[in-house]
Amino acid sequence: MKSKTPLALAALCLSFSAWAAPATDASIEQLLKLTQAESMIDAAYAQAEQAAGASMAEITRGQRLTPEQQAAMSQFPARLMQIIREEASWEKMQAELTGIYRELFTQEEINSLIDFYQSPAGQAMVKKMPLIQSKTVQIYQKILARAMPRIQKVMEETLKENHADHHHGNQTGETRNHPSP
């Protein structure tokens, strides 16, 4: 009997996590409100629209666009974000986030997070998070701007390779690096 005791104890320990109470939708909703998740998502959309505008300007820089093309390109970020806002509305995102939190956190963990976000440090985190996100987007934009010449070069090389494949009689979709046997 003694030899079975360690095995039973190990099985009990392994299954303990399955006994943890799942997080309730109400507690997850409380956490999302405390973290101001909806306004954070709205702010992220606004920043993404600005980033898309900057990216479009960088991509089209040096290209000769007609006034109509310029107008269309300047409207693209707003049109893109309108689609994203419709497809990822707060109502849809809240349902998805609730599922993720329910899957990843126990009720005890959600309660601890609620306690944290109700604290002065937690509220400071919530208030400063938009600034953190904004600064992160600025860093990303700088990185993207530095990388844009390389990205454009790769795009041009890819188009030239594709063009060369079609002019060398390769109409089967094969690449030059992988000929058929």
XYZ file of N, CA and C in Angstrom:
543
model
N 0.810 -1.195 0.000
C 0.000 0.000 0.000
C 0.858 1.266 0.000
N 2.004 1.203 0.666
C 2.844 2.380 0.744
C 3.342 2.812 -0.636
N 3.547 1.871 -1.557
C 4.056 2.231 -2.874
C 3.017 2.987 -3.695
N 1.753 2.836 -3.398
C 0.708 3.536 -4.138
C 0.473 4.952 -3.605
N 0.902 5.235 -2.403
C 0.658 6.534 -1.793
C 1.332 7.671 -2.570
N 2.626 7.573 -2.951
C 3.230 8.672 -3.723
C 2.526 8.901 -5.063
N 2.092 7.827 -5.709
C 1.405 7.953 -6.992
C 0.061 8.660 -6.809
N -0.671 8.288 -5.791
C -1.956 8.925 -5.527
C -1.760 10.393 -5.166
N -0.735 10.685 -4.394
C -0.446 12.060 -4.013
C -0.078 12.899 -5.246
N 0.711 12.345 -6.135
C 1.090 13.045 -7.363
C -0.139 13.313 -8.231
N -1.016 12.326 -8.345
C -2.238 12.500 -9.137
C -3.117 13.580 -8.525
N -3.179 13.613 -7.214
C -3.962 14.629 -6.525
C -3.390 16.021 -6.801
N -2.084 16.162 -6.731
C -1.441 17.447 -6.990
C -1.656 17.898 -8.427
N -1.533 16.981 -9.372
C -1.712 17.326 -10.779
C -3.140 17.745 -11.078
N -4.097 17.139 -10.412
C -5.493 17.456 -10.692
C -5.982 18.649 -9.900
N -5.173 19.169 -8.968
C -5.589 20.304 -8.162
C -5.933 21.505 -9.013
N -5.152 21.742 -10.078
C -5.412 22.903 -10.925
C -6.774 22.801 -11.600
N -7.239 21.590 -11.834
C -8.551 21.413 -12.443
C -9.658 21.807 -11.468
N -9.371 21.825 -10.165
C -10.367 22.177 -9.152
C -10.485 23.675 -8.965
N -9.559 24.438 -9.515
C -9.609 25.880 -9.351
C -10.889 26.406 -9.987
N -11.536 27.313 -9.281
C -12.804 27.845 -9.772
C -12.579 28.656 -11.045
N -13.396 28.395 -12.061
C -13.265 29.197 -13.283
C -13.739 30.622 -13.030
N -13.176 31.531 -13.757
C -13.551 32.934 -13.606
C -14.966 33.156 -14.129
N -15.711 33.980 -13.434
C -17.079 34.278 -13.865
C -17.067 35.435 -14.858
N -18.073 35.475 -15.706
C -18.189 36.563 -16.677
C -18.319 37.912 -15.960
N -19.051 37.930 -14.839
C -19.243 39.185 -14.104
C -17.913 39.721 -13.572
N -17.063 38.833 -13.049
C -15.780 39.300 -12.523
C -14.860 39.746 -13.654
N -14.920 39.059 -14.781
C -14.102 39.464 -15.937
C -14.577 40.821 -16.448
N -15.894 41.029 -16.493
C -16.438 42.316 -16.922
C -15.979 43.424 -15.981
N -15.970 43.143 -14.672
C -15.490 44.120 -13.702
C -14.023 44.464 -13.966
N -13.215 43.444 -14.233
C -11.801 43.668 -14.522
C -11.626 44.501 -15.791
N -12.378 44.185 -16.833
C -12.281 44.939 -18.086
C -12.681 46.398 -17.881
N -13.675 46.647 -17.021
C -14.061 48.031 -16.722
C -12.959 48.740 -15.943
N -12.395 48.055 -14.951
C -11.323 48.659 -14.154
C -10.107 49.015 -15.010
N -9.811 48.180 -15.983
C -8.656 48.424 -16.848
C -8.997 49.348 -18.017
N -10.249 49.765 -18.080
C -10.722 50.648 -19.146
C -10.400 50.066 -20.521
N -10.651 48.783 -20.643
C -10.305 48.062 -21.866
C -10.969 48.665 -23.097
N -12.223 49.084 -22.978
C -12.920 49.639 -24.140
C -12.242 50.919 -24.626
N -11.906 51.821 -23.717
C -11.256 53.068 -24.150
C -9.840 52.796 -24.637
N -9.186 51.768 -24.085
C -7.847 51.401 -24.566
C -7.926 50.915 -26.013
N -8.944 50.135 -26.314
C -9.104 49.635 -27.681
C -9.400 50.797 -28.624
N -10.272 51.716 -28.186
C -10.565 52.894 -29.015
C -9.298 53.700 -29.284
N -8.489 53.892 -28.247
C -7.227 54.636 -28.407
C -6.280 53.894 -29.346
N -6.253 52.565 -29.227
C -5.392 51.768 -30.107
C -5.837 51.909 -31.561
N -7.150 51.963 -31.789
C -7.643 52.150 -33.152
C -7.213 53.505 -33.702
N -7.304 54.553 -32.876
C -6.893 55.894 -33.321
C -5.405 55.907 -33.647
N -4.601 55.265 -32.812
C -3.163 55.211 -33.065
C -2.865 54.393 -34.315
N -3.619 53.312 -34.507
C -3.414 52.482 -35.695
C -3.754 53.267 -36.961
N -4.784 54.110 -36.882
C -5.141 54.924 -38.036
C -4.029 55.912 -38.364
N -3.460 56.528 -37.333
C -2.332 57.437 -37.558
C -1.139 56.693 -38.139
N -0.862 55.508 -37.598
C 0.262 54.708 -38.090
C 0.027 54.291 -39.536
N -1.218 53.922 -39.866
C -1.533 53.540 -41.244
C -1.327 54.728 -42.179
N -1.731 55.911 -41.731
C -1.523 57.110 -42.547
C -0.050 57.377 -42.778
N 0.749 57.242 -41.715
C 2.197 57.453 -41.844
C 2.809 56.401 -42.750
N 2.356 55.173 -42.627
C 2.877 54.093 -43.475
C 2.518 54.322 -44.937
N 1.282 54.756 -45.180
C 0.868 55.013 -46.561
C 1.699 56.150 -47.153
N 1.965 57.179 -46.357
C 2.780 58.297 -46.838
C 4.188 57.815 -47.168
N 4.716 56.933 -46.317
C 6.071 56.411 -46.534
C 6.116 55.511 -47.772
N 5.113 54.694 -47.928
C 5.069 53.761 -49.069
C 4.958 54.524 -50.392
N 4.174 55.597 -50.390
C 3.949 56.322 -51.645
C 4.938 57.463 -51.855
N 5.825 57.698 -50.892
C 6.796 58.788 -51.026
C 7.672 58.530 -52.255
N 7.848 59.554 -53.039
C 8.687 59.438 -54.224
C 7.940 58.918 -55.440
N 6.716 58.473 -55.248
C 5.930 57.993 -56.384
C 5.116 59.152 -56.944
N 4.928 59.121 -58.232
C 4.123 60.156 -58.879
C 2.675 59.696 -58.899
N 1.902 60.329 -58.036
C 0.483 60.010 -57.965
C -0.330 61.169 -58.492
N -1.423 60.852 -59.161
C -2.325 61.907 -59.617
C -3.010 62.500 -58.385
N -3.572 63.691 -58.522
C -4.315 64.261 -57.388
C -5.431 63.334 -56.900
N -6.071 62.632 -57.819
C -7.136 61.698 -57.441
C -6.562 60.528 -56.639
N -5.410 60.015 -57.085
C -4.765 58.930 -56.353
C -4.316 59.390 -54.967
N -3.778 60.596 -54.892
C -3.364 61.142 -53.601
C -4.555 61.260 -52.650
N -5.674 61.752 -53.177
C -6.883 61.888 -52.362
C -7.364 60.519 -51.887
N -7.347 59.552 -52.801
C -7.783 58.200 -52.431
C -6.859 57.607 -51.371
N -5.564 57.788 -51.541
C -4.609 57.244 -50.575
C -4.752 57.927 -49.216
N -5.068 59.206 -49.200
C -5.212 59.903 -47.924
C -6.470 59.453 -47.192
N -7.455 58.961 -47.927
C -8.693 58.475 -47.308
C -8.586 57.011 -46.875
N -7.600 56.304 -47.391
C -7.491 54.872 -47.127
C -7.401 54.514 -45.643
N -6.528 55.173 -44.846
C -6.438 54.786 -43.426
C -7.772 54.884 -42.691
N -8.520 55.953 -42.924
C -9.819 56.103 -42.263
C -10.793 55.026 -42.723
N -10.783 54.723 -44.006
C -11.672 53.683 -44.524
C -11.284 52.309 -43.971
N -9.982 52.061 -43.888
C -9.494 50.804 -43.318
C -9.935 50.661 -41.865
N -9.744 51.726 -41.086
C -10.096 51.667 -39.669
C -11.600 51.563 -39.463
N -12.396 52.116 -40.361
C -13.850 51.976 -40.247
C -14.238 50.495 -40.356
N -13.617 49.795 -41.271
C -13.879 48.359 -41.419
C -13.460 47.628 -40.148
N -12.281 47.960 -39.648
C -11.773 47.295 -38.444
C -12.675 47.591 -37.254
N -13.115 48.844 -37.118
C -14.011 49.199 -36.004
C -15.333 48.447 -36.097
N -15.833 48.236 -37.296
C -17.086 47.487 -37.460
C -16.877 46.008 -37.149
N -15.792 45.450 -37.665
C -15.535 44.028 -37.470
C -15.081 43.695 -36.054
N -14.429 44.666 -35.398
C -13.915 44.439 -34.051
C -14.510 45.464 -33.086
N -15.836 45.608 -33.135
C -16.516 46.531 -32.229
C -16.291 46.081 -30.785
N -16.528 46.988 -29.845
C -16.327 46.643 -28.441
C -17.190 45.450 -28.042
N -18.409 45.404 -28.525
C -19.293 44.293 -28.175
C -18.684 42.950 -28.604
N -18.130 42.916 -29.804
C -17.494 41.685 -30.284
C -16.203 41.414 -29.528
N -15.419 42.449 -29.317
C -14.143 42.274 -28.623
C -14.363 41.867 -27.174
N -15.362 42.444 -26.508
C -15.619 42.108 -25.116
C -15.963 40.624 -24.976
N -16.777 40.126 -25.866
C -17.129 38.709 -25.827
C -15.884 37.841 -26.033
N -15.033 38.228 -26.978
C -13.807 37.472 -27.235
C -12.843 37.555 -26.053
N -12.672 38.764 -25.516
C -11.773 38.938 -24.374
C -12.258 38.161 -23.156
N -13.564 38.167 -22.937
C -14.128 37.412 -21.809
C -13.780 35.936 -21.945
N -13.911 35.396 -23.140
C -13.559 34.001 -23.371
C -12.083 33.726 -23.113
N -11.235 34.641 -23.561
C -9.790 34.475 -23.352
C -9.463 34.509 -21.863
N -10.007 35.494 -21.158
C -9.741 35.610 -19.724
C -10.270 34.379 -18.978
N -11.462 33.920 -19.359
C -12.050 32.738 -18.719
C -11.157 31.514 -18.936
N -10.590 31.401 -20.118
C -9.722 30.272 -20.454
C -8.393 30.325 -19.705
N -7.841 31.537 -19.549
C -6.482 31.666 -19.037
C -6.369 31.950 -17.540
N -7.420 32.482 -16.931
C -7.338 32.870 -15.531
C -8.346 32.116 -14.676
N -7.941 31.835 -13.456
C -8.876 31.284 -12.471
C -9.595 32.456 -11.810
N -10.640 32.145 -11.049
C -11.351 33.201 -10.337
C -10.425 33.885 -9.327
N -9.587 33.097 -8.692
C -8.645 33.659 -7.721
C -7.705 34.665 -8.391
N -7.226 34.340 -9.583
C -6.341 35.254 -10.301
C -7.073 36.519 -10.729
N -8.299 36.358 -11.213
C -9.100 37.528 -11.597
C -9.335 38.410 -10.377
N -9.652 37.794 -9.234
C -9.863 38.568 -8.001
C -8.605 39.351 -7.630
N -7.435 38.727 -7.782
C -6.177 39.410 -7.479
C -5.937 40.569 -8.440
N -6.251 40.360 -9.698
C -6.103 41.440 -10.684
C -7.065 42.588 -10.374
N -8.291 42.257 -9.994
C -9.262 43.287 -9.611
C -8.722 44.081 -8.432
N -8.198 43.367 -7.431
C -7.615 44.049 -6.266
C -6.493 44.992 -6.700
N -5.627 44.513 -7.594
C -4.527 45.351 -8.066
C -5.059 46.594 -8.773
N -5.980 46.413 -9.723
C -6.454 47.550 -10.503
C -7.326 48.502 -9.693
N -7.811 48.080 -8.536
C -8.519 48.990 -7.636
C -7.539 49.774 -6.762
N -6.287 49.330 -6.713
C -5.274 49.989 -5.883
C -4.752 51.242 -6.591
N -4.098 52.133 -5.850
C -3.491 53.310 -6.496
C -2.484 52.931 -7.587
N -1.681 51.894 -7.351
C -0.712 51.475 -8.367
C -1.428 50.960 -9.617
N -2.485 50.223 -9.417
C -3.251 49.709 -10.553
C -3.902 50.829 -11.345
N -4.445 51.821 -10.650
C -5.053 52.960 -11.337
C -4.000 53.792 -12.066
N -2.800 53.894 -11.468
C -1.708 54.587 -12.163
C -1.363 53.842 -13.451
N -1.348 52.531 -13.381
C -1.059 51.719 -14.573
C -2.102 51.978 -15.649
N -3.368 51.998 -15.270
C -4.444 52.235 -16.232
C -4.300 53.621 -16.861
N -4.004 54.620 -16.043
C -3.898 55.986 -16.554
C -2.690 56.161 -17.472
N -1.616 55.445 -17.197
C -0.384 55.612 -17.975
C -0.296 54.677 -19.181
N -1.146 53.665 -19.224
C -1.085 52.699 -20.322
C -1.282 53.352 -21.697
N -2.208 54.301 -21.875
C -2.310 54.937 -23.209
C -1.015 55.620 -23.635
N -0.320 56.243 -22.697
C 0.954 56.883 -23.021
C 2.005 55.838 -23.394
N 2.012 54.720 -22.673
C 2.926 53.627 -22.999
C 2.641 53.122 -24.410
N 1.360 52.939 -24.712
C 0.983 52.461 -26.042
C 1.373 53.468 -27.119
N 1.135 54.746 -26.847
C 1.472 55.785 -27.816
C 2.976 55.813 -28.086
N 3.756 55.751 -27.036
C 5.205 55.751 -27.204
C 5.677 54.490 -27.933
N 5.012 53.377 -27.677
C 5.349 52.133 -28.369
C 5.060 52.253 -29.860
N 3.929 52.865 -30.210
C 3.589 53.079 -31.619
C 4.627 53.987 -32.274
N 5.058 55.023 -31.562
C 6.074 55.922 -32.110
C 7.373 55.175 -32.397
N 7.751 54.299 -31.491
C 8.949 53.479 -31.713
C 8.770 52.610 -32.944
N 7.606 51.974 -33.042
C 7.329 51.107 -34.191
C 7.388 51.912 -35.495
N 6.835 53.120 -35.483
C 6.858 53.939 -36.686
C 8.288 54.293 -37.089
N 9.138 54.593 -36.119
C 10.540 54.895 -36.418
C 11.234 53.671 -37.015
N 10.959 52.509 -36.427
C 11.559 51.268 -36.935
C 11.079 51.005 -38.360
N 9.791 51.177 -38.572
C 9.228 50.953 -39.909
C 9.808 51.938 -40.918
N 9.963 53.183 -40.511
C 10.540 54.184 -41.419
C 11.972 53.822 -41.789
N 12.748 53.349 -40.802
C 14.130 52.932 -41.089
C 14.149 51.714 -41.995
N 13.201 50.830 -41.821
C 13.182 49.581 -42.584
C 12.547 49.738 -43.962
N 11.825 50.839 -44.192
C 11.074 50.992 -45.436
C 11.934 50.864 -46.682
N 13.126 51.453 -46.753
C 13.926 51.256 -47.970
C 14.222 49.772 -48.226
N 14.516 49.035 -47.184
C 14.768 47.597 -47.348
C 13.510 46.868 -47.793
N 12.374 47.238 -47.202
C 11.099 46.613 -47.566
C 10.789 46.889 -49.026
N 10.961 48.149 -49.444
C 10.701 48.501 -50.842
C 11.643 47.765 -51.781
N 12.914 47.619 -51.383
C 13.880 46.900 -52.204
C 13.464 45.441 -52.368
N 13.044 44.813 -51.291
C 12.597 43.416 -51.363
C 11.355 43.306 -52.238
N 10.445 44.265 -52.116
C 9.254 44.239 -52.968
C 9.638 44.354 -54.435
N 10.554 45.275 -54.736
C 11.002 45.443 -56.124
C 11.704 44.190 -56.631
N 12.568 43.603 -55.820
C 13.265 42.380 -56.219
C 12.287 41.238 -56.456
N 11.303 41.138 -55.591
C 10.299 40.084 -55.737
C 9.523 40.265 -57.023
N 9.151 41.509 -57.324
C 8.423 41.771 -58.568
C 9.296 41.483 -59.783
N 10.572 41.848 -59.720
C 11.487 41.583 -60.832
C 11.671 40.084 -61.032
N 11.817 39.338 -59.931
C 11.963 37.881 -60.034
C 10.726 37.264 -60.650
N 9.577 37.729 -60.219
C 8.323 37.213 -60.749
C 8.218 37.555 -62.223
N 8.591 38.782 -62.572
C 8.553 39.221 -63.964
C 9.518 38.381 -64.812
N 10.722 38.119 -64.278
C 11.721 37.321 -65.006
C 11.225 35.893 -65.199
N 10.578 35.319 -64.207
C 10.043 33.957 -64.333
C 9.046 33.874 -65.469
N 8.197 34.877 -65.587
C 7.181 34.851 -66.638
C 7.778 35.087 -68.015
N 8.853 35.852 -68.100
C 9.473 36.110 -69.395
C 10.416 34.999 -69.835
N 10.799 34.122 -68.941
C 11.667 33.007 -69.291
C 10.873 31.737 -69.556
N 9.626 31.903 -69.869
C 8.812 30.757 -70.255
C 8.295 29.946 -69.081
N 8.434 30.418 -67.899
C 7.969 29.687 -66.723
C 6.525 30.079 -66.454
N 5.631 29.409 -67.099
C 4.207 29.707 -66.944
C 3.522 28.703 -66.025
N 4.278 27.782 -65.448
C 3.682 26.726 -64.623
C 3.591 27.111 -63.166
N 4.127 28.267 -62.797
C 4.101 28.676 -61.396
C 5.313 28.196 -60.626
N 6.211 27.500 -61.308
C 7.426 27.026 -60.635
C 8.364 28.206 -60.394
N 9.163 28.115 -59.392
C 10.180 29.128 -59.181
C 11.468 28.628 -59.776
N 12.382 29.550 -60.018
C 13.658 29.165 -60.608
C 14.470 28.349 -59.642
N 14.252 28.507 -58.358
C 15.033 27.777 -57.376
C 14.556 26.347 -57.166
N 13.369 26.036 -57.632
C 12.794 24.714 -57.405
C 12.235 24.126 -58.692
N 13.094 23.730 -59.626
C 12.569 23.171 -60.890
C 11.943 21.802 -60.639
N 11.030 21.442 -61.512
C 10.386 20.132 -61.367
C 11.362 19.035 -61.766
N 11.179 17.817 -61.241
C 12.135 16.712 -61.526
C 12.083 16.270 -62.965
